[in-house]
Tab-separated table of C-alpha atoms in Angstrom:
chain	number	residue	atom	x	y	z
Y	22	UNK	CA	0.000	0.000	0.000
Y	23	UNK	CA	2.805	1.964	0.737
Y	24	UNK	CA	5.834	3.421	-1.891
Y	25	UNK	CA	9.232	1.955	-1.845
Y	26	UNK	CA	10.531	1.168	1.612
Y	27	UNK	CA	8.294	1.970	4.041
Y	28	UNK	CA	6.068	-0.612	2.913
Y	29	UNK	CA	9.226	-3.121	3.313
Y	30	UNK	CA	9.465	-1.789	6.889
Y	31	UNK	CA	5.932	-2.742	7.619
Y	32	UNK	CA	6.296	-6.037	5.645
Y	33	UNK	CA	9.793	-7.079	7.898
Y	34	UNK	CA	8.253	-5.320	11.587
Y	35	UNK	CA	4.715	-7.905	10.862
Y	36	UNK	CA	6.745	-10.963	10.347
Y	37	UNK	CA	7.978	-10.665	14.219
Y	38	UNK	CA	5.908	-12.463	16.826
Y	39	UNK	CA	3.053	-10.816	18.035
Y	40	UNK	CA	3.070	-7.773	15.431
Y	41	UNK	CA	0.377	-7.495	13.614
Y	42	UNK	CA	-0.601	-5.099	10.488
Y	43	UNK	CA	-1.419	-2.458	12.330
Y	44	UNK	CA	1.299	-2.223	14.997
Y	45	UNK	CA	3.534	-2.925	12.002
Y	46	UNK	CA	2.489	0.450	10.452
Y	47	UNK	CA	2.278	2.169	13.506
Y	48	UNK	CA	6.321	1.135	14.680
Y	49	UNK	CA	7.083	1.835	11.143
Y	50	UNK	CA	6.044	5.605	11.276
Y	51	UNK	CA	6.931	6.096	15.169
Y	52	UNK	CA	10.572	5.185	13.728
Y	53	UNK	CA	10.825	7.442	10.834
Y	54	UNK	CA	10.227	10.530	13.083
Y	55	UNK	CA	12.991	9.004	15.421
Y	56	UNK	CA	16.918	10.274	15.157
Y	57	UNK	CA	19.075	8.310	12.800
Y	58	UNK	CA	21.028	6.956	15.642
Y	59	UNK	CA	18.335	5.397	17.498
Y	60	UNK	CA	17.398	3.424	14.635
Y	61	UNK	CA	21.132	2.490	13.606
Y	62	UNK	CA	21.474	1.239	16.905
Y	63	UNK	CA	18.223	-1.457	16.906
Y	64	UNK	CA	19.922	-2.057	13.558
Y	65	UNK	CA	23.074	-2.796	14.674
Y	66	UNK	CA	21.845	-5.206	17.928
Y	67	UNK	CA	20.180	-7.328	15.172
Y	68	UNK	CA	23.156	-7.606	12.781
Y	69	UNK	CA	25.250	-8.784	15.521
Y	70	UNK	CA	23.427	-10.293	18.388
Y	71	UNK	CA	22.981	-14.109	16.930
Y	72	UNK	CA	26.888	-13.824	16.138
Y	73	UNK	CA	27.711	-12.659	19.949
Y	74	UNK	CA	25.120	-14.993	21.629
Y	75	UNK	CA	26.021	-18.399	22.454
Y	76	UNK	CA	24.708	-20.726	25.040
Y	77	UNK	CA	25.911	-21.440	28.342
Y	78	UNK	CA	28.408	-24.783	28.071
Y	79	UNK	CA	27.521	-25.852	31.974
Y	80	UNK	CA	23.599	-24.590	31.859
Y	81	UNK	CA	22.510	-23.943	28.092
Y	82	UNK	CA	21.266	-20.530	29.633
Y	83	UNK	CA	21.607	-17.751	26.819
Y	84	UNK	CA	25.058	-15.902	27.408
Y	85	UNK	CA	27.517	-13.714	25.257
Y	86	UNK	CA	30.611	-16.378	26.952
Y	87	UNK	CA	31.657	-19.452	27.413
Y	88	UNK	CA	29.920	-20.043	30.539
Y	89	UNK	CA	26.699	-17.942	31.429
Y	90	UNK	CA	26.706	-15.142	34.473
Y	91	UNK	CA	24.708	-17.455	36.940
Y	92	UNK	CA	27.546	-20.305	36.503
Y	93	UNK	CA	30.426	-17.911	36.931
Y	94	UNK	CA	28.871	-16.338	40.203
Y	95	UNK	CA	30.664	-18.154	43.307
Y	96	UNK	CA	28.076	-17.480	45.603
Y	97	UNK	CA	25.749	-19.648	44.026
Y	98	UNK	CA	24.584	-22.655	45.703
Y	99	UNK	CA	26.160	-25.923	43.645
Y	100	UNK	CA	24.295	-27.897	45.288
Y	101	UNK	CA	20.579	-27.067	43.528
Y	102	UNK	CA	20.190	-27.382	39.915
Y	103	UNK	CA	16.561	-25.953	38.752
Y	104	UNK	CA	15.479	-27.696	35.669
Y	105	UNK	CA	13.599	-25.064	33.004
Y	106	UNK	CA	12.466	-25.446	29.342
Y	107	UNK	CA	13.440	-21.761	28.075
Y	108	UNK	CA	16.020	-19.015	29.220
Y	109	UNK	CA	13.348	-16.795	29.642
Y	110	UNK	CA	12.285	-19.469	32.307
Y	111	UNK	CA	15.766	-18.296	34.377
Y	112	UNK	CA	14.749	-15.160	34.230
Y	113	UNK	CA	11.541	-15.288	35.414
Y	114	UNK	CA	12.894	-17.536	38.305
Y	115	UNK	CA	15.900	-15.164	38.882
Y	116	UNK	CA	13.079	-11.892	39.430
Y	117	UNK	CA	11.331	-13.709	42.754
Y	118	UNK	CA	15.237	-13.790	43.994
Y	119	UNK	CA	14.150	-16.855	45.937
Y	120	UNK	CA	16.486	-19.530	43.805
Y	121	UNK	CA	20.185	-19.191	44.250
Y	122	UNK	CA	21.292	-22.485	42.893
Y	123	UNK	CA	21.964	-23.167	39.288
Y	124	UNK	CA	19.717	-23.982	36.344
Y	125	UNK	CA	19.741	-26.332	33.396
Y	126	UNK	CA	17.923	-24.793	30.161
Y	127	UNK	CA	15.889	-28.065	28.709
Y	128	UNK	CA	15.774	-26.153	24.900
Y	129	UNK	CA	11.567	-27.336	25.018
Y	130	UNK	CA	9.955	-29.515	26.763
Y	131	UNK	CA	8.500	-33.017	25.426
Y	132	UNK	CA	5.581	-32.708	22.605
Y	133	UNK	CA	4.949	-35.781	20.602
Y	134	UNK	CA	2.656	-33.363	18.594
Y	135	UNK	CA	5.609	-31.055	17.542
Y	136	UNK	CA	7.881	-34.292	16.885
Y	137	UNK	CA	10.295	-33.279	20.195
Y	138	UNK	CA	11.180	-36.387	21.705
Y	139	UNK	CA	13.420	-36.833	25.194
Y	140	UNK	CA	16.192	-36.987	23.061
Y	141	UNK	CA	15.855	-32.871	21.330
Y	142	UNK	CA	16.270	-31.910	24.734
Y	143	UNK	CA	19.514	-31.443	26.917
Y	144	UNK	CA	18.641	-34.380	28.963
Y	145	UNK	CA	21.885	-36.149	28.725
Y	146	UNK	CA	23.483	-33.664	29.383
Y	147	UNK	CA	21.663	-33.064	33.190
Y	148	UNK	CA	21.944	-36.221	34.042
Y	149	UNK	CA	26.225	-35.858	33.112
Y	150	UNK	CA	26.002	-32.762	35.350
Y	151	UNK	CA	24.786	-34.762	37.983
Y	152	UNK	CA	28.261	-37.165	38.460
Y	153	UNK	CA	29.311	-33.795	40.312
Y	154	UNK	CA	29.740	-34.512	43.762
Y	155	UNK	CA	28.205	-31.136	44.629
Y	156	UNK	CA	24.774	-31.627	43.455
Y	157	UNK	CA	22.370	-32.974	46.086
Y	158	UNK	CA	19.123	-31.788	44.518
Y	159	UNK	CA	17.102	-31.653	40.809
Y	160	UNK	CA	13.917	-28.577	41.413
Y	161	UNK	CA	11.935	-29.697	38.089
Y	162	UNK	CA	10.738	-26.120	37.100
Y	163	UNK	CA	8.864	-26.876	33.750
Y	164	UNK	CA	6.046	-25.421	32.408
Y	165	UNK	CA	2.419	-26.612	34.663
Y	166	UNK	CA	0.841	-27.646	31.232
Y	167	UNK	CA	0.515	-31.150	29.621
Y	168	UNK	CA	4.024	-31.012	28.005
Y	169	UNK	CA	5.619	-29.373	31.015
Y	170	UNK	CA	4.286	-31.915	33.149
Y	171	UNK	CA	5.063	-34.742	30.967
Y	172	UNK	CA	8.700	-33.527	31.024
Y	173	UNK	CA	8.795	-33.346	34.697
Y	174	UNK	CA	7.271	-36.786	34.794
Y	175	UNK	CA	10.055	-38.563	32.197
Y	176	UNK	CA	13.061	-36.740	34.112
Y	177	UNK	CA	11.776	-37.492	37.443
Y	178	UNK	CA	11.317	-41.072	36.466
Y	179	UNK	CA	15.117	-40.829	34.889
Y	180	UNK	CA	16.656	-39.639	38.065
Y	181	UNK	CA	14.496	-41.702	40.298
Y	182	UNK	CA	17.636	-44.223	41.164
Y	183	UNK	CA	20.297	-41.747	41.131
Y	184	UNK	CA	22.024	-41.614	44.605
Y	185	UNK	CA	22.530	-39.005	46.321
Y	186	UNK	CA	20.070	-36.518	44.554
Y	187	UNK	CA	16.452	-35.921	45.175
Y	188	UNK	CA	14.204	-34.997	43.025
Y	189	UNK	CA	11.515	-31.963	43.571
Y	190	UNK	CA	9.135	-29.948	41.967
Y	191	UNK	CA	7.522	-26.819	42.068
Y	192	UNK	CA	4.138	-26.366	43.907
Y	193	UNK	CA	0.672	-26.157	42.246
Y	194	UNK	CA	-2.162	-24.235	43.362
Y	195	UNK	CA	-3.363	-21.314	43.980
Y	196	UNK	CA	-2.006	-18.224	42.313
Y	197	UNK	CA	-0.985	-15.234	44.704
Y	198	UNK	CA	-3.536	-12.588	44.260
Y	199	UNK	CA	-5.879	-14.550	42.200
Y	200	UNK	CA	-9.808	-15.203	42.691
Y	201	UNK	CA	-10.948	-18.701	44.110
Y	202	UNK	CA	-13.576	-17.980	42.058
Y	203	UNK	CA	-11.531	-17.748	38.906
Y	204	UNK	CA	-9.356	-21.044	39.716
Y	205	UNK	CA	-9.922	-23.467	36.976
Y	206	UNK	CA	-10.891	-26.707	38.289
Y	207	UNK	CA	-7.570	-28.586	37.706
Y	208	UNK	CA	-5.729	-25.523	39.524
Y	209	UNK	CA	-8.480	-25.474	42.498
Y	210	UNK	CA	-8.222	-29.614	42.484
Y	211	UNK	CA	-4.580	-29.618	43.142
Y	212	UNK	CA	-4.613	-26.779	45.460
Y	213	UNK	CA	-6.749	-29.022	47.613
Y	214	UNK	CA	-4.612	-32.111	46.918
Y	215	UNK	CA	-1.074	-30.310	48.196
Y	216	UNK	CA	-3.179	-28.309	50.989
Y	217	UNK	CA	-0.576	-27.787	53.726
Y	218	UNK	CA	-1.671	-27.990	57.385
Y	219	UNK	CA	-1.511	-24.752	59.106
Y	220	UNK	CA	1.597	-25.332	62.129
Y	221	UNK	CA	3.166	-27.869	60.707
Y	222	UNK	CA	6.099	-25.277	59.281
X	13	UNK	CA	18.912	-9.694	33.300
X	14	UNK	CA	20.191	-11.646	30.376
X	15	UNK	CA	23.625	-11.371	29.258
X	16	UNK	CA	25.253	-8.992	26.837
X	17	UNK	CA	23.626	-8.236	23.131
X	18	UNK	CA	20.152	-10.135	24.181
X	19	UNK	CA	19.455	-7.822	26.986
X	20	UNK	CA	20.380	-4.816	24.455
X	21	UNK	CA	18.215	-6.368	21.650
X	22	UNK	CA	14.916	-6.795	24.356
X	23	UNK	CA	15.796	-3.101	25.881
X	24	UNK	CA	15.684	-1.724	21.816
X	25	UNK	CA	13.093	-3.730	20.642
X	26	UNK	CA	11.097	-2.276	24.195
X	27	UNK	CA	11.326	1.037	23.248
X	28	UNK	CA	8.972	0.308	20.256
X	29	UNK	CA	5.542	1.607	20.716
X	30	UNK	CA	3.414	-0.814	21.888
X	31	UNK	CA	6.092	-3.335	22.565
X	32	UNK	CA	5.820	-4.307	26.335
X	33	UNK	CA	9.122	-6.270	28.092
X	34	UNK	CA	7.191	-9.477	27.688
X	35	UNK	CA	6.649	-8.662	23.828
X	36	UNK	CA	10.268	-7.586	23.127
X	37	UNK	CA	11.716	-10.721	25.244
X	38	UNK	CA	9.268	-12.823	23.079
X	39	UNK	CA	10.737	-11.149	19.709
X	40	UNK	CA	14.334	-11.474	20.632
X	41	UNK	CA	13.984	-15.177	21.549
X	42	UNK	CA	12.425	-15.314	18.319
X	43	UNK	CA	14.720	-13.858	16.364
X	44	UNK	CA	17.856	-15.686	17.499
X	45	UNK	CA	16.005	-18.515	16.095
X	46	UNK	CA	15.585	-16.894	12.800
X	47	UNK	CA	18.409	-17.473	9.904
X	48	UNK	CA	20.816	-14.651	10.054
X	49	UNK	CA	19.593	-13.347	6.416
X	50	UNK	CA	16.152	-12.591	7.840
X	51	UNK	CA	17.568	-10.837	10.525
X	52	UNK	CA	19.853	-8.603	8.291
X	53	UNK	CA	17.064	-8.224	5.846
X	54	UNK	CA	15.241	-6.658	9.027
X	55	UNK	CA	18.640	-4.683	9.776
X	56	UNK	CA	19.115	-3.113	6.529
X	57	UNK	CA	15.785	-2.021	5.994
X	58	UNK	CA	16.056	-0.236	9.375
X	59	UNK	CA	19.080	1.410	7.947
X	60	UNK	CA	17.891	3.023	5.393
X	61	UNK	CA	14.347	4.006	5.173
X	62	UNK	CA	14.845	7.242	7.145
X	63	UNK	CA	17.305	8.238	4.226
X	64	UNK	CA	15.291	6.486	1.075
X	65	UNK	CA	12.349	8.238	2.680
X	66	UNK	CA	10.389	11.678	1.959
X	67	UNK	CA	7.012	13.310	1.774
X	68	UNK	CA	5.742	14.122	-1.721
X	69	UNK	CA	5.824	17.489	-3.352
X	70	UNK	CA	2.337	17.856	-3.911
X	71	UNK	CA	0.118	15.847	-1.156
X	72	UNK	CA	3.308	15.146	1.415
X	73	UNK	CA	2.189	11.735	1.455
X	74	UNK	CA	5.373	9.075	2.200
X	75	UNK	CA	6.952	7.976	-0.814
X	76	UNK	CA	10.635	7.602	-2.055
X	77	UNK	CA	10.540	9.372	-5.191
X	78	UNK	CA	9.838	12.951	-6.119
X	79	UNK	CA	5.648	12.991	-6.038
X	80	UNK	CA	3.689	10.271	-4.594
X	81	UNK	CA	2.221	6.789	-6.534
X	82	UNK	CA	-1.337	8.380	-6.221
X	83	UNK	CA	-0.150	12.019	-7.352
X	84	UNK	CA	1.438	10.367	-10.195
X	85	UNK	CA	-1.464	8.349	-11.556
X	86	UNK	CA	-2.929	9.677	-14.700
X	87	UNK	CA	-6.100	8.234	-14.143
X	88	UNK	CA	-7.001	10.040	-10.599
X	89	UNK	CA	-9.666	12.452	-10.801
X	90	UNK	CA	-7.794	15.794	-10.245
X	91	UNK	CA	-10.604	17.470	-8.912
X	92	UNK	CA	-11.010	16.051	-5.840
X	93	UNK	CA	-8.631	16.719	-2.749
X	94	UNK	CA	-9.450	14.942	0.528
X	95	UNK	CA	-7.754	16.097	2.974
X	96	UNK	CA	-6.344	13.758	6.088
X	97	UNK	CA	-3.860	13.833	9.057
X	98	UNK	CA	-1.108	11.041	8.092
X	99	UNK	CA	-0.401	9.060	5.534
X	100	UNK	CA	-1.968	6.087	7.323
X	101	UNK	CA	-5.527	7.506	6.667
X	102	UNK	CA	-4.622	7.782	3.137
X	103	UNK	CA	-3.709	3.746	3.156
X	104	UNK	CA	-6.879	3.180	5.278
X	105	UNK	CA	-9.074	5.148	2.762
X	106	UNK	CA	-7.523	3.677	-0.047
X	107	UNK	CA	-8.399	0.032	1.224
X	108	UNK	CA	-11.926	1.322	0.329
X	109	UNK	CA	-11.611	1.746	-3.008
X	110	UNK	CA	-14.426	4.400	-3.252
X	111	UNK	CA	-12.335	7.615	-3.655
X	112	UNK	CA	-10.464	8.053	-7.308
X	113	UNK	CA	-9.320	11.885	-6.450
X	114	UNK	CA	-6.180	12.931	-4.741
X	115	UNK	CA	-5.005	14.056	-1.033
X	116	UNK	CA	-3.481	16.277	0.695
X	117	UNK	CA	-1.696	15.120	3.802
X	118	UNK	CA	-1.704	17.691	6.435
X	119	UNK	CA	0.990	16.053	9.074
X	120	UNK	CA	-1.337	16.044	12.165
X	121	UNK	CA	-4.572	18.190	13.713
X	122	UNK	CA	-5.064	21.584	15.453
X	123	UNK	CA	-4.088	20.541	19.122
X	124	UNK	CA	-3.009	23.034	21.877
X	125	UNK	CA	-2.665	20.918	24.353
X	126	UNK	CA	0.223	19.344	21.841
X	127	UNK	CA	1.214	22.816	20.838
X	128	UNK	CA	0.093	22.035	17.730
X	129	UNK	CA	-1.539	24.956	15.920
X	130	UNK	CA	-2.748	25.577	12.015
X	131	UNK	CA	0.417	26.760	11.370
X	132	UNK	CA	1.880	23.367	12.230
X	133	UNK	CA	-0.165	21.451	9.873
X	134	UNK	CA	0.140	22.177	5.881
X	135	UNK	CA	-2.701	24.679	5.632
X	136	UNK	CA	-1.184	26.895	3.100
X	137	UNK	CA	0.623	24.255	0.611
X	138	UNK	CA	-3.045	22.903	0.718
X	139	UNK	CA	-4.475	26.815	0.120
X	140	UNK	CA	-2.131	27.014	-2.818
X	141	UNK	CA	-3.497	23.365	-4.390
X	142	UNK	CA	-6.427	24.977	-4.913
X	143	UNK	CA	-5.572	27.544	-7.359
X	144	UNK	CA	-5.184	24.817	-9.885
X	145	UNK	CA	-8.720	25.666	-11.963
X	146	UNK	CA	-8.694	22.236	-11.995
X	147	UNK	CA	-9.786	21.160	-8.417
X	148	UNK	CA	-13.854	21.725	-7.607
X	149	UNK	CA	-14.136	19.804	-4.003
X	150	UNK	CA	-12.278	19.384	-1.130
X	151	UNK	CA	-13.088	16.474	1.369
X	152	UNK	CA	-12.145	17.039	5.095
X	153	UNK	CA	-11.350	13.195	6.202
X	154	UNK	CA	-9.640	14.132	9.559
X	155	UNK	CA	-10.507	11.657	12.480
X	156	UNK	CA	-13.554	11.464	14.073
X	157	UNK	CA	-11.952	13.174	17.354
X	158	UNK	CA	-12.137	16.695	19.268
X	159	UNK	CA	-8.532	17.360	17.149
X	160	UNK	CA	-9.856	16.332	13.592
X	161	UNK	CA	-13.302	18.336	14.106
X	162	UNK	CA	-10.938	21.437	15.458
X	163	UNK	CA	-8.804	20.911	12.234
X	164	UNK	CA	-11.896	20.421	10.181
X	165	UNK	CA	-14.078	23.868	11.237
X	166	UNK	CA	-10.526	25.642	10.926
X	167	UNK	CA	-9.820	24.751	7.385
X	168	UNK	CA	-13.930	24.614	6.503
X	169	UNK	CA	-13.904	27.889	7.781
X	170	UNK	CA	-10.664	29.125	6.006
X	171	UNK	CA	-11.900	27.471	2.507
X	172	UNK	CA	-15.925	28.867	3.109
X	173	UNK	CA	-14.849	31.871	0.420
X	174	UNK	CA	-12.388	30.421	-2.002
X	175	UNK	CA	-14.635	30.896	-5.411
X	176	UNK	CA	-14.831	27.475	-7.322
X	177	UNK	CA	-14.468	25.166	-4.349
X	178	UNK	CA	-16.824	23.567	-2.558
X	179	UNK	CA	-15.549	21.810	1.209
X	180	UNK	CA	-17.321	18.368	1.895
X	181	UNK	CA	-17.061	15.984	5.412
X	182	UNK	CA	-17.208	12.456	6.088
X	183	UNK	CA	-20.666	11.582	7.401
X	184	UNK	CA	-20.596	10.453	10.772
X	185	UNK	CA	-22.824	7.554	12.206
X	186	UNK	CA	-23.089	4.219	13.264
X	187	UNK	CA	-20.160	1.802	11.971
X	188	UNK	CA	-21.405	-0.661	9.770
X	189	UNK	CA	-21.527	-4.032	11.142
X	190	UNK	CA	-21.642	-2.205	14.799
X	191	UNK	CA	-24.070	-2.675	17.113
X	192	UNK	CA	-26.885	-0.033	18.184
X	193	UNK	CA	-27.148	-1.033	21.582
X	194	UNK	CA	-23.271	-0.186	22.097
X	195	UNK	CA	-22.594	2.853	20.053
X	196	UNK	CA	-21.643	5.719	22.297
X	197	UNK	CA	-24.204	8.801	23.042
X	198	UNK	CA	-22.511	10.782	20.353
X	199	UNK	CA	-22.144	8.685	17.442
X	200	UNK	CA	-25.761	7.729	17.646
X	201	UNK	CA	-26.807	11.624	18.401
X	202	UNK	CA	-25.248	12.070	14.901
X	203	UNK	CA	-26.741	8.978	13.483
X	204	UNK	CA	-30.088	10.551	14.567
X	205	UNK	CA	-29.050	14.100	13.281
X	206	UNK	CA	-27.751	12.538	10.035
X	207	UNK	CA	-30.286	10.470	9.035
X	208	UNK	CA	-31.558	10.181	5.616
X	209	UNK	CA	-35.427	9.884	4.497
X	210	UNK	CA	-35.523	6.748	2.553
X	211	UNK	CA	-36.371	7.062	-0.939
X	212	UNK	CA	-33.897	10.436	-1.057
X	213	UNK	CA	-31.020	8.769	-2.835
């Protein structure tokens, strides 16, 4: 609809996630009435970032080194390794600053539907991880849907013989700040199930 | 919270307009995964619309050549100019396919709150359009908003004199498709106050 490049601005901006038509037109105009710079510089983080972005060779975690910021830190606790599908699944756990173990980035989680099998994810290489002396527990941290939980499920079974290391997993139930009302049924089923008695911490 | 380029690509891609953290995280992640062609395709385009970019000389729509696509097109009816804020309208009321004249983009609406007064806008290059004998009608399209009206009085008022020309508005009313019950007080007072006898047309 648009001459010449603009309309290849819109075209490239609504092929990202999540950007449709209109926000495609509407980033496409907010950026020519920005400063050259600005828009060199978004230009230049996407020329280069795939090149300077590798992953983590202890935790698969995205990093721009050979090992990721949460392995290099020496005040992390060796001896918890929190299991996640994504990086973005770190950082989510890294904001409630309750974790201060390590983590192992899964690359997905188990979906016979998308084809991803045990072996697509970086299974082998948690359980090689886990000849370290240091590590006394696995926190399975996967997403609470059916392919998180059938993750969970096939590692938990996996690791079920290993000595020395226990196995956990994250609590379901209620959401903080949420409406009983609201609670699906599953949700309000299992917060019954792991109800905690009131003293007993 | 990520390491190195990734956090810089999220904190660029964030400062798009209405691209949230969670959006921009979900973009980068997405883009890492995307062959390095795509990205630089993306890149490059960035890099040079600003410069392969201008307003055309008669109806300061975008374009990257001289005059516009629409100015250009011999079979346009040159004697109608309807008049509209941005270049997006112009795309929006082209989409239509129900108006064969030409524009005239003004670059925004009357808006003190802004700072934005008539003499912001591109009043007079539209003033001196109309001394072409050629053009009989001018069609305020402005949006439907306390702005676009402002802008619309102002330049129905300017243009109430100019011999030859006669200064036409978009009817307002209910949105086709919409839904009585949920139309807002004002757009169905105008529905009322617009309403055609049947039979008229």
């Amino acid at each position: 609809m648009y001459d010449g490049p603009v309309q290849d601005l819109i075209d490239e901006l609504g092929r990202l996630p999540g950007v449709g038509p209109k926000s495609a037109q509407r980033i496409a105009f907010w950026l020519l009435e920005q400063p050259q710079a600005d828009i060199e510089r978004l230009a230049t983080v996407l020329m280069t970032v795939k090149e300077h972005t590798r992953t983590c060779s202890v935790c698969f975690n995205v990093t721009d080194e050979q090992t990721c910021r949460i392995c290099r830190d020496p005040r992390r606790d060796r001896s918890l390794i929190c299991v996640v599908e994504e990086s973005k699944d770190v950082v989510a756990i890294e904001r409630t600053r309750e974790f201060h173990g390590l983590y192992h980035v899964l690359g997905g989680s188990i979906s016979p539907i998308d084809g991803r099998g045990p072996g697509d994810l970086r299974i082998a290489e948690l359980v090689r991880r886990l000849s370290d002396p240091a590590v006394e527990e696995v926190i399975l941290a996967t997403n609470p849907n059916l392919e998180g939980e059938a993750t969970a499920t096939y590692i938990s079974r996996l690791l079920a013989d290993t000595p020395g290391i226990r196995v956990s997993k994250l609590a379901s139930g209620l959401p903080v700040g949420g409406d009983l009302e609201y609670a699906d049924d599953v949700t309000l089923g299992r917060a019954f199930n792991g109800r905690r008695y009131v003293g007993d911490e």
